[in-house]
Amino acid sequence: MIEAFISLYLFLVGAVFGSFATLVGERVVDGQSIVRPASRCNHCQTPLRPWHLVPVVSWILLGGRCSVCHTRIPMRYPAQELLLGTAVVLSFWHHSDVLLSVASCLLWFVLVIAVSTDLRHLIVPNWLTYPSCLALYALCAVGEGNFVRPLLGMVVGFVMIFAVHLISGGKMGLGDAKLYLSIGAVLGAARCVESFVLACLFGAVVGILLRWTGRLERRQFIPFVPFIVMGVACANFLLSDFPDWYLHHVLRV
Ligand SMILES: [Zn+2]
Protein backbone atom coordinates (compact mmCIF):
# COMPACT_ATOMS: atom_id res chain seq x y z
CA MET A 1 0.00 0.00 0.00
CA ILE A 2 2.81 2.38 0.95
CA GLU A 3 4.39 1.67 -2.44
CA ALA A 4 1.21 2.89 -4.16
CA PHE A 5 1.26 6.18 -2.20
CA ILE A 6 4.97 6.70 -2.91
CA SER A 7 4.33 6.01 -6.62
CA LEU A 8 1.38 8.43 -6.71
CA TYR A 9 3.42 11.14 -4.97
CA LEU A 10 6.36 10.64 -7.35
CA PHE A 11 4.00 10.70 -10.34
CA LEU A 12 2.50 14.03 -9.24
CA VAL A 13 5.94 15.57 -8.66
CA GLY A 14 7.11 14.25 -12.05
CA ALA A 15 3.98 15.54 -13.81
CA VAL A 16 4.50 19.04 -12.32
CA PHE A 17 8.12 18.97 -13.55
CA GLY A 18 6.80 17.72 -16.92
CA SER A 19 4.63 20.83 -17.13
CA PHE A 20 7.63 22.99 -16.18
CA ALA A 21 9.88 21.22 -18.73
CA THR A 22 7.33 21.94 -21.48
CA LEU A 23 7.23 25.61 -20.46
CA VAL A 24 11.07 25.83 -20.40
CA GLY A 25 11.33 24.16 -23.83
CA GLU A 26 8.84 26.54 -25.42
CA ARG A 27 9.72 29.85 -23.74
CA VAL A 28 13.53 29.74 -23.80
CA VAL A 29 13.63 28.87 -27.51
CA ASP A 30 11.20 31.74 -28.14
CA GLY A 31 13.50 34.08 -26.15
CA GLN A 32 11.02 34.57 -23.29
CA SER A 33 11.51 34.47 -19.52
CA ILE A 34 10.46 31.26 -17.81
CA VAL A 35 9.16 33.28 -14.82
CA ARG A 36 7.11 36.10 -16.38
CA PRO A 37 4.48 36.38 -17.64
CA ALA A 38 2.54 33.77 -15.68
CA SER A 39 1.18 30.80 -17.66
CA ARG A 40 -1.45 31.90 -20.17
CA CYS A 41 -3.37 30.75 -23.21
CA ASN A 42 -1.10 30.98 -26.27
CA HIS A 43 -4.03 32.22 -28.36
CA CYS A 44 -6.12 34.72 -26.32
CA GLN A 45 -3.36 35.44 -23.72
CA THR A 46 -5.81 34.97 -20.81
CA PRO A 47 -3.80 34.11 -17.65
CA LEU A 48 -4.49 30.57 -16.48
CA ARG A 49 -6.27 30.10 -13.15
CA PRO A 50 -4.68 27.81 -10.53
CA TRP A 51 -7.20 25.02 -11.31
CA HIS A 52 -6.12 25.18 -14.98
CA LEU A 53 -2.57 24.20 -13.97
CA VAL A 54 -3.16 20.74 -12.48
CA PRO A 55 -1.07 18.43 -14.70
CA VAL A 56 -3.07 16.13 -17.02
CA VAL A 57 -6.32 16.56 -14.97
CA SER A 58 -6.95 20.18 -16.05
CA TRP A 59 -6.52 19.29 -19.72
CA ILE A 60 -9.05 16.46 -19.39
CA LEU A 61 -11.58 18.57 -17.45
CA LEU A 62 -11.26 21.43 -19.98
CA GLY A 63 -11.87 18.97 -22.81
CA GLY A 64 -8.49 19.89 -24.30
CA ARG A 65 -9.58 23.50 -25.00
CA CYS A 66 -8.96 26.98 -23.51
CA SER A 67 -11.81 27.86 -21.11
CA VAL A 68 -12.15 31.38 -22.63
CA CYS A 69 -11.46 31.22 -26.39
CA HIS A 70 -11.95 27.44 -26.73
CA THR A 71 -8.78 27.11 -28.82
CA ARG A 72 -7.51 23.55 -28.81
CA ILE A 73 -4.66 22.93 -26.30
CA PRO A 74 -2.10 20.58 -27.90
CA MET A 75 -2.33 17.01 -26.64
CA ARG A 76 1.44 16.95 -26.22
CA TYR A 77 1.11 19.13 -23.08
CA PRO A 78 -0.66 16.47 -20.97
CA ALA A 79 1.30 13.74 -22.81
CA GLN A 80 4.61 15.27 -21.69
CA GLU A 81 3.32 15.66 -18.11
CA LEU A 82 2.19 12.03 -18.18
CA LEU A 83 5.54 10.97 -19.63
CA LEU A 84 7.70 12.64 -16.97
CA GLY A 85 5.36 11.56 -14.16
CA THR A 86 5.61 7.94 -15.28
CA ALA A 87 9.37 8.18 -15.90
CA VAL A 88 9.99 9.51 -12.38
CA VAL A 89 8.02 6.59 -10.84
CA LEU A 90 9.87 4.02 -12.96
CA SER A 91 13.26 5.69 -12.31
CA PHE A 92 12.67 5.51 -8.55
CA TRP A 93 11.74 1.81 -8.51
CA HIS A 94 14.23 0.79 -11.21
CA HIS A 95 17.42 1.90 -9.43
CA SER A 96 18.62 0.93 -5.97
CA ASP A 97 21.06 3.86 -5.81
CA VAL A 98 19.56 7.28 -5.15
CA LEU A 99 22.08 9.10 -7.38
CA LEU A 100 21.21 6.81 -10.31
CA SER A 101 17.49 7.43 -9.71
CA VAL A 102 18.15 11.18 -9.74
CA ALA A 103 20.24 10.80 -12.93
CA SER A 104 17.43 8.89 -14.65
CA CYS A 105 14.86 11.54 -13.58
CA LEU A 106 17.15 14.34 -14.81
CA LEU A 107 17.63 12.57 -18.16
CA TRP A 108 13.84 12.36 -18.60
CA PHE A 109 13.45 16.03 -17.65
CA VAL A 110 16.01 16.88 -20.35
CA LEU A 111 14.27 14.61 -22.88
CA VAL A 112 10.90 16.30 -22.28
CA ILE A 113 12.46 19.75 -22.86
CA ALA A 114 14.15 18.40 -26.01
CA VAL A 115 10.80 17.06 -27.28
CA SER A 116 9.32 20.56 -26.88
CA THR A 117 12.16 22.35 -28.68
CA ASP A 118 12.33 19.73 -31.43
CA LEU A 119 8.57 19.68 -32.09
CA ARG A 120 8.38 23.47 -32.09
CA HIS A 121 11.60 24.48 -33.88
CA LEU A 122 13.32 21.24 -35.01
CA ILE A 123 16.29 21.98 -32.73
CA VAL A 124 17.93 20.52 -29.64
CA PRO A 125 19.75 23.54 -28.13
CA ASN A 126 23.29 23.56 -26.72
CA TRP A 127 22.15 25.27 -23.47
CA LEU A 128 20.28 22.03 -22.78
CA THR A 129 22.69 19.35 -23.99
CA TYR A 130 26.08 20.56 -22.68
CA PRO A 131 25.25 21.21 -18.99
CA SER A 132 23.00 18.14 -18.77
CA CYS A 133 25.62 15.71 -20.09
CA LEU A 134 28.20 17.02 -17.59
CA ALA A 135 25.74 16.76 -14.67
CA LEU A 136 24.61 13.28 -15.74
CA TYR A 137 28.18 12.05 -16.14
CA ALA A 138 29.03 13.22 -12.61
CA LEU A 139 25.87 11.63 -11.11
CA CYS A 140 26.34 8.30 -12.92
CA ALA A 141 30.11 8.07 -12.32
CA VAL A 142 29.72 8.68 -8.57
CA GLY A 143 26.51 6.59 -8.31
CA GLU A 144 28.05 3.59 -10.07
CA GLY A 145 31.52 4.10 -8.60
CA ASN A 146 32.78 3.69 -12.16
CA PHE A 147 34.13 6.67 -14.09
CA VAL A 148 34.70 4.72 -17.33
CA ARG A 149 31.28 3.15 -18.06
CA PRO A 150 29.28 6.42 -18.33
CA LEU A 151 32.11 8.00 -20.35
CA LEU A 152 32.12 5.02 -22.75
CA GLY A 153 28.34 5.35 -23.13
CA MET A 154 28.71 9.06 -23.94
CA VAL A 155 31.43 8.41 -26.55
CA VAL A 156 29.48 5.55 -28.19
CA GLY A 157 26.23 7.57 -28.19
CA PHE A 158 27.81 10.67 -29.69
CA VAL A 159 29.95 8.87 -32.30
CA MET A 160 26.98 6.72 -33.40
CA ILE A 161 24.70 9.71 -34.09
CA PHE A 162 27.55 11.83 -35.46
CA ALA A 163 28.26 9.06 -38.02
CA VAL A 164 24.57 9.04 -39.02
CA HIS A 165 24.72 12.87 -39.23
CA LEU A 166 27.63 12.63 -41.70
CA ILE A 167 26.15 9.73 -43.72
CA SER A 168 22.72 11.39 -43.95
CA GLY A 169 24.21 14.68 -45.15
CA GLY A 170 22.92 16.55 -42.09
CA LYS A 171 19.36 15.14 -42.07
CA MET A 172 20.09 13.81 -38.58
CA GLY A 173 20.95 16.95 -36.59
CA LEU A 174 24.03 17.49 -34.44
CA GLY A 175 21.69 18.38 -31.57
CA ASP A 176 20.55 14.75 -31.53
CA ALA A 177 24.21 13.65 -31.27
CA LYS A 178 24.78 16.01 -28.32
CA LEU A 179 21.57 14.75 -26.68
CA TYR A 180 23.00 11.23 -26.94
CA LEU A 181 25.90 12.32 -24.69
CA SER A 182 23.36 12.48 -21.85
CA ILE A 183 21.56 9.31 -22.92
CA GLY A 184 24.86 7.41 -23.19
CA ALA A 185 25.96 8.51 -19.72
CA VAL A 186 22.80 7.06 -18.12
CA LEU A 187 22.16 4.03 -20.31
CA GLY A 188 25.75 2.92 -20.97
CA ALA A 189 27.09 1.87 -24.37
CA ALA A 190 25.02 -1.28 -25.09
CA ARG A 191 21.59 0.08 -24.10
CA CYS A 192 22.45 3.38 -25.78
CA VAL A 193 22.90 1.55 -29.12
CA GLU A 194 19.73 -0.45 -28.45
CA SER A 195 17.73 2.73 -27.82
CA PHE A 196 18.89 4.24 -31.12
CA VAL A 197 18.04 1.10 -33.12
CA LEU A 198 14.55 1.13 -31.56
CA ALA A 199 14.21 4.89 -32.22
CA CYS A 200 15.00 4.30 -35.91
CA LEU A 201 12.45 1.47 -36.06
CA PHE A 202 9.74 3.64 -34.46
CA GLY A 203 10.66 6.52 -36.76
CA ALA A 204 10.51 4.30 -39.85
CA VAL A 205 7.10 2.85 -38.93
CA VAL A 206 5.56 6.25 -38.13
CA GLY A 207 7.20 7.86 -41.21
CA ILE A 208 5.75 5.17 -43.50
CA LEU A 209 2.31 5.55 -41.90
CA LEU A 210 2.40 9.36 -42.29
CA ARG A 211 3.49 9.08 -45.93
CA TRP A 212 0.86 6.42 -46.59
CA THR A 213 -1.91 8.59 -45.11
CA GLY A 214 -0.69 11.66 -47.04
CA ARG A 215 0.28 13.66 -43.92
CA LEU A 216 3.97 13.79 -44.77
CA GLU A 217 5.35 15.38 -47.92
CA ARG A 218 8.28 13.90 -49.78
CA ARG A 219 11.59 15.17 -48.26
CA GLN A 220 9.69 16.77 -45.34
CA PHE A 221 11.57 16.60 -42.03
CA ILE A 222 9.92 15.08 -39.01
CA PRO A 223 11.25 15.74 -35.49
CA PHE A 224 13.30 12.74 -34.37
CA VAL A 225 13.50 13.38 -30.60
CA PRO A 226 10.02 11.85 -29.93
CA PHE A 227 11.31 8.60 -31.46
CA ILE A 228 14.51 8.85 -29.38
CA VAL A 229 12.25 9.13 -26.33
CA MET A 230 10.38 5.96 -27.35
CA GLY A 231 13.68 4.13 -27.90
CA VAL A 232 15.13 5.29 -24.58
CA ALA A 233 11.91 4.33 -22.73
CA CYS A 234 12.09 0.78 -24.11
CA ALA A 235 15.84 0.40 -23.52
CA ASN A 236 15.72 1.99 -20.06
CA PHE A 237 12.65 0.34 -18.56
CA LEU A 238 11.22 -2.44 -20.76
CA LEU A 239 14.24 -4.16 -22.28
CA SER A 240 16.93 -3.19 -19.79
CA ASP A 241 18.27 -6.76 -19.58
CA PHE A 242 18.26 -7.32 -23.34
CA PRO A 243 21.93 -6.36 -24.10
CA ASP A 244 23.24 -8.69 -21.36
CA TRP A 245 20.91 -11.48 -22.52
CA TYR A 246 22.05 -10.97 -26.14
CA LEU A 247 25.75 -10.94 -25.21
CA HIS A 248 25.51 -14.04 -23.02
CA HIS A 249 23.00 -16.21 -24.87
CA VAL A 250 23.42 -15.24 -28.53
CA LEU A 251 27.01 -14.06 -28.86
CA ARG A 252 28.13 -16.25 -25.89
CA VAL A 253 30.73 -13.78 -24.62
ZN1 LIG B 1 -7.60 31.13 -24.98
CSV table of C-alpha atoms and ligand atoms in Angstrom, one decimal, residues 41 43-46 66 68-71, ligand 1:
chain,number,residue,atom,x,y,z
A,41,CYS,CA,-3.4,30.8,-23.2
A,43,HIS,CA,-4.0,32.2,-28.4
A,44,CYS,CA,-6.1,34.7,-26.3
A,45,GLN,CA,-3.4,35.4,-23.7
A,46,THR,CA,-5.8,35.0,-20.8
A,66,CYS,CA,-9.0,27.0,-23.5
A,68,VAL,CA,-12.1,31.4,-22.6
A,69,CYS,CA,-11.5,31.2,-26.4
A,70,HIS,CA,-11.9,27.4,-26.7
A,71,THR,CA,-8.8,27.1,-28.8
B,1,ZN,ZN,-7.6,31.1,-25.0
